[in-house]
Coordinates of C-alpha atoms and ligand atoms in Angstrom, one line a residue:
M7 CA 40.9 -51.9 -10.2
A8 CA 44.3 -53.5 -11.0
L9 CA 44.3 -51.6 -14.2
E10 CA 44.4 -48.2 -12.6
K11 CA 48.2 -48.6 -12.4
D12 CA 48.0 -48.2 -16.2
A13 CA 46.4 -44.8 -16.0
G14 CA 47.8 -42.5 -18.6
R15 CA 49.5 -45.4 -20.4
F16 CA 47.4 -45.3 -23.5
P17 CA 48.1 -42.1 -25.5
L18 CA 45.1 -41.5 -27.8
S19 CA 44.9 -39.7 -31.1
A20 CA 42.1 -37.1 -31.2
E21 CA 41.8 -37.5 -35.0
K22 CA 41.3 -41.2 -34.7
M23 CA 38.8 -41.0 -31.9
P24 CA 35.8 -43.2 -32.8
K25 CA 32.5 -41.3 -33.0
H26 CA 30.5 -44.2 -31.7
I27 CA 31.4 -46.9 -29.2
A28 CA 28.9 -49.7 -28.2
I29 CA 29.3 -51.8 -25.1
I30 CA 28.0 -55.1 -24.1
M31 CA 28.0 -54.6 -20.3
D32 CA 28.4 -58.2 -19.2
G33 CA 29.5 -59.8 -15.9
N34 CA 27.3 -58.3 -13.2
G35 CA 26.1 -61.6 -12.0
R36 CA 29.6 -63.1 -11.7
W37 CA 30.8 -60.0 -9.9
A38 CA 28.1 -60.4 -7.3
K39 CA 28.7 -64.2 -7.0
K40 CA 32.4 -63.6 -6.3
R41 CA 31.4 -61.5 -3.3
G42 CA 28.7 -63.8 -2.1
L43 CA 26.1 -61.1 -2.9
P44 CA 22.7 -61.5 -4.7
R45 CA 22.8 -60.9 -8.5
K46 CA 20.9 -57.7 -8.0
A47 CA 23.8 -56.2 -6.1
G48 CA 25.9 -56.9 -9.3
H49 CA 23.3 -55.0 -11.4
K50 CA 23.4 -52.1 -8.9
A51 CA 27.2 -51.9 -9.1
G52 CA 27.0 -52.2 -12.9
A53 CA 24.6 -49.2 -13.0
E54 CA 27.2 -47.2 -11.0
T55 CA 29.9 -48.2 -13.5
L56 CA 27.7 -47.0 -16.3
E57 CA 27.5 -43.6 -14.7
K58 CA 31.3 -43.4 -14.6
I59 CA 31.7 -44.6 -18.1
I60 CA 29.2 -42.0 -19.5
S61 CA 31.4 -39.3 -17.9
A62 CA 34.5 -40.9 -19.3
A63 CA 32.9 -41.0 -22.8
R64 CA 32.1 -37.3 -22.6
E65 CA 35.7 -36.6 -21.6
L66 CA 37.0 -38.6 -24.5
G67 CA 34.8 -36.6 -26.8
L68 CA 32.7 -39.4 -28.2
E69 CA 29.6 -38.5 -30.0
H70 CA 27.6 -41.7 -29.4
L71 CA 27.7 -44.4 -26.7
T72 CA 25.3 -47.3 -27.0
V73 CA 25.0 -49.7 -24.0
Y74 CA 23.3 -53.1 -23.9
A75 CA 21.3 -53.0 -20.7
F76 CA 18.6 -55.7 -21.2
S77 CA 18.2 -58.0 -24.2
T78 CA 15.0 -59.6 -25.6
E79 CA 16.4 -62.9 -24.2
N80 CA 17.0 -61.5 -20.7
W81 CA 13.2 -62.0 -19.9
K82 CA 14.2 -65.7 -19.4
R83 CA 15.8 -64.9 -16.1
S84 CA 14.1 -65.3 -12.8
Q85 CA 11.2 -63.0 -12.1
E86 CA 13.1 -61.8 -9.1
E87 CA 16.1 -60.7 -11.2
V88 CA 14.0 -59.1 -13.9
D89 CA 12.1 -57.1 -11.3
A90 CA 15.3 -56.0 -9.6
I91 CA 16.7 -54.8 -13.0
M92 CA 13.5 -53.0 -13.8
N93 CA 13.5 -51.3 -10.4
L94 CA 17.0 -50.2 -10.9
L95 CA 16.1 -48.8 -14.2
R96 CA 13.2 -46.8 -12.7
Q97 CA 15.6 -45.4 -10.1
Y98 CA 18.2 -44.4 -12.7
L99 CA 15.8 -43.0 -15.2
K100 CA 14.6 -40.7 -12.3
N101 CA 18.0 -39.7 -11.0
Y102 CA 21.2 -39.8 -12.9
F103 CA 19.9 -39.8 -16.4
K104 CA 18.2 -36.5 -15.6
K105 CA 21.4 -35.3 -14.0
F106 CA 23.3 -36.1 -17.2
I107 CA 20.7 -34.3 -19.3
K108 CA 21.6 -31.1 -17.3
D109 CA 25.2 -31.7 -18.5
D110 CA 24.0 -31.6 -22.1
V111 CA 24.0 -35.4 -22.5
R112 CA 21.3 -36.7 -24.8
M113 CA 19.5 -40.0 -24.2
D114 CA 17.3 -42.3 -26.1
V115 CA 16.3 -46.0 -25.9
I116 CA 16.7 -48.6 -28.6
G117 CA 14.7 -51.7 -28.4
D118 CA 10.9 -52.4 -28.1
I119 CA 9.8 -50.4 -25.1
N120 CA 6.2 -51.7 -25.5
R121 CA 6.9 -54.7 -23.3
L122 CA 8.2 -52.5 -20.4
D123 CA 5.9 -51.4 -17.6
A124 CA 3.8 -48.3 -18.5
D125 CA 5.5 -46.1 -15.9
I126 CA 9.0 -46.9 -17.3
Q127 CA 7.7 -46.2 -20.9
K128 CA 6.5 -42.9 -19.6
Q129 CA 9.8 -42.0 -18.0
I130 CA 11.7 -43.0 -21.2
M131 CA 9.5 -40.8 -23.3
E132 CA 10.0 -37.9 -20.9
I133 CA 13.8 -38.2 -21.0
E134 CA 13.8 -38.5 -24.8
Q135 CA 11.7 -35.3 -24.9
L136 CA 14.0 -33.5 -22.5
S137 CA 17.0 -34.7 -24.5
K138 CA 15.9 -33.3 -27.8
E139 CA 17.6 -29.9 -27.5
K140 CA 20.9 -31.3 -26.2
T141 CA 24.0 -31.4 -28.3
G142 CA 26.5 -33.3 -26.1
L143 CA 27.3 -37.0 -26.0
F144 CA 24.3 -39.1 -27.2
V145 CA 23.7 -42.1 -25.0
H146 CA 21.6 -44.9 -26.5
I147 CA 20.3 -47.4 -23.9
A148 CA 19.4 -50.8 -25.4
L149 CA 16.4 -52.1 -23.5
N150 CA 14.4 -55.1 -24.5
Y151 CA 16.7 -54.9 -27.5
G152 CA 17.6 -57.7 -29.8
G153 CA 19.2 -57.3 -33.2
R154 CA 16.8 -59.8 -34.8
D155 CA 13.8 -58.3 -33.2
E156 CA 14.8 -54.8 -34.4
L157 CA 15.2 -56.2 -38.0
R158 CA 11.8 -58.0 -37.7
R159 CA 10.1 -54.8 -36.5
A160 CA 11.8 -52.8 -39.4
M161 CA 10.7 -55.4 -41.9
T162 CA 7.1 -55.4 -40.7
K163 CA 7.0 -51.7 -41.0
M164 CA 8.5 -51.7 -44.5
A165 CA 6.1 -54.4 -45.6
Q166 CA 3.1 -52.4 -44.3
E167 CA 4.3 -49.4 -46.3
V168 CA 4.7 -51.5 -49.4
V169 CA 1.2 -52.8 -49.0
E170 CA -0.1 -49.2 -48.6
G171 CA 1.8 -48.1 -51.7
R172 CA 4.1 -45.7 -49.8
L173 CA 7.3 -47.7 -50.4
L174 CA 8.5 -49.5 -53.5
P175 CA 10.6 -52.8 -53.3
E176 CA 13.3 -51.1 -55.5
E177 CA 13.6 -48.3 -53.0
M178 CA 14.8 -50.7 -50.2
T179 CA 18.5 -49.8 -50.4
E180 CA 20.8 -50.5 -47.4
D181 CA 20.4 -46.8 -46.4
C182 CA 16.7 -47.1 -46.6
I183 CA 16.7 -50.2 -44.4
A184 CA 19.0 -48.5 -41.9
G185 CA 16.5 -45.7 -41.6
Y186 CA 13.9 -48.1 -40.3
L187 CA 16.1 -49.5 -37.5
D188 CA 16.0 -48.1 -34.0
T189 CA 19.4 -46.6 -34.6
A190 CA 18.2 -44.5 -37.6
G191 CA 20.4 -41.4 -37.8
T192 CA 23.2 -42.8 -35.7
P193 CA 26.5 -43.8 -37.4
D194 CA 27.5 -47.4 -37.0
P195 CA 29.8 -48.1 -34.1
E196 CA 33.4 -48.2 -35.0
L197 CA 34.2 -50.2 -31.9
V198 CA 32.2 -52.8 -29.9
I199 CA 33.4 -53.7 -26.4
R200 CA 32.3 -56.7 -24.4
T201 CA 33.4 -57.2 -20.9
S202 CA 33.6 -60.4 -18.7
G203 CA 35.5 -62.6 -21.0
E204 CA 32.6 -63.8 -23.2
E205 CA 33.4 -63.4 -26.9
R206 CA 30.0 -63.4 -28.7
I207 CA 27.6 -60.8 -30.0
S208 CA 24.4 -62.1 -28.1
N209 CA 22.0 -60.4 -30.6
F210 CA 23.5 -56.9 -30.2
L211 CA 23.5 -54.5 -33.2
L212 CA 23.6 -57.3 -35.8
W213 CA 23.2 -54.9 -38.8
Q214 CA 25.2 -52.0 -37.4
A215 CA 28.2 -54.0 -36.3
A216 CA 28.9 -55.3 -39.8
Y217 CA 32.3 -53.7 -39.9
S218 CA 32.9 -52.8 -36.3
E219 CA 36.1 -53.6 -34.5
F220 CA 35.6 -55.9 -31.5
Y221 CA 37.4 -55.6 -28.2
F222 CA 37.0 -58.2 -25.5
C223 CA 38.3 -57.9 -22.0
D224 CA 38.1 -60.2 -18.9
T225 CA 37.1 -57.4 -16.5
L226 CA 33.6 -57.9 -15.1
W227 CA 31.4 -54.9 -16.0
P228 CA 31.2 -53.5 -12.4
D229 CA 35.0 -53.3 -12.4
F230 CA 35.3 -51.6 -15.7
T231 CA 37.1 -48.2 -15.6
K232 CA 37.9 -45.2 -17.6
T233 CA 41.4 -46.5 -18.1
E234 CA 40.1 -49.7 -19.5
L235 CA 37.9 -47.7 -21.9
E236 CA 41.1 -45.8 -23.0
K237 CA 42.9 -49.1 -23.4
A238 CA 40.1 -50.3 -25.7
V239 CA 40.2 -47.1 -27.8
F240 CA 44.0 -47.4 -27.9
A241 CA 43.7 -50.9 -29.3
Y242 CA 41.1 -49.8 -31.8
Q243 CA 43.3 -46.9 -33.0
N244 CA 46.2 -49.3 -33.6
R245 CA 44.2 -51.6 -35.8
E246 CA 43.9 -51.5 -39.6
R247 CA 40.3 -51.3 -40.9
R248 CA 40.0 -52.7 -44.4
F249 CA 36.2 -52.9 -45.1
G250 CA 36.9 -55.7 -47.6
G251 CA 39.4 -53.6 -49.6
R252 CA 43.0 -54.6 -49.9
Ligands
IPE29 C1 25.0 -58.2 -17.7 O1 25.4 -59.0 -16.6 C2 23.7 -57.5 -17.3 C3 22.5 -58.1 -18.0 C4 22.5 -59.0 -18.9 C5 21.2 -57.5 -17.6 P1 24.9 -60.5 -16.4 O2 23.7 -60.5 -15.4 O3 24.7 -61.2 -17.6 O4 26.2 -61.1 -15.6 P2 26.7 -62.6 -15.8 O5 27.0 -62.8 -17.2 O6 25.7 -63.5 -15.2 O7 28.0 -62.6 -14.9
IPE30 C1 24.1 -59.8 -23.1 O1 24.5 -60.5 -22.0 C2 23.0 -58.8 -22.8 C3 23.4 -57.7 -22.0 C4 24.6 -57.4 -21.6 C5 22.3 -56.8 -21.6 P1 23.9 -61.9 -21.6 O2 24.6 -62.3 -20.3 O3 22.5 -61.8 -21.6 O4 24.4 -62.8 -22.8 P2 24.7 -64.3 -22.9 O5 23.5 -65.0 -22.4 O6 25.9 -64.6 -22.1 O7 25.0 -64.6 -24.4
MG31 MG1 26.0 -62.3 -18.8

């Protein structure tokens, strides 16, 4: 909240607005611990922050927002915590994601949804279906997502098509490979934000973040605000991207 005093301090250029921001929403557990609350209270607060940040992203005019909600490694947590996260997901798929769809927001899920409970899979497919006609901000929720697992699934699919004679090895260009990933059709994120002071990628968008700018902040995800998002975009707009050129 301290940062709210900074509101309006980060003048942004509309021309240099990124099309796609990806966020590693980290720090829910520590936020709860600081307050003597159970970890699930942190996840609930984090879900509320996501709601605000989706609105902020619409207001900034972003085209894509990808958020890391649950990784392929997060199954290692206690059953109690995993269940709490899945129950929150159920609730949010039912309520606010549908509300956002009314506002023209599109939603889809990246990651392997087969491992999720059948009712959640059904809700996801319903939302993706409802989303199809929408033209506003596209929110991609990474669920049971891991960059290595995504590449593994893409490679398995390509190998199968080669075996069946539908794909030739020489056709496997970078664009072709990108088309087999969960993010097919989405431009790479220009900016990846990670909250909570951790400075690592934790298996997020390994292929897609090849040339992304990274922005790390100490704020725990439940405390993240629109102003902090603007601060991150401001930092991004003041960097020089070189893509290996001089
Ligand atoms: C991020 O918060 C949410 C998920 C990974 C599901 P954490 O739960 O990782 O919070 P910390 O890192 O323990 O504080
Ligand atoms: C990354 O956070 C995954 C999500 C935010 C969903 P983690 O908290 O799981 O990552 P590590 O374990 O600190 O690398
Ligand atoms: Mg964490």
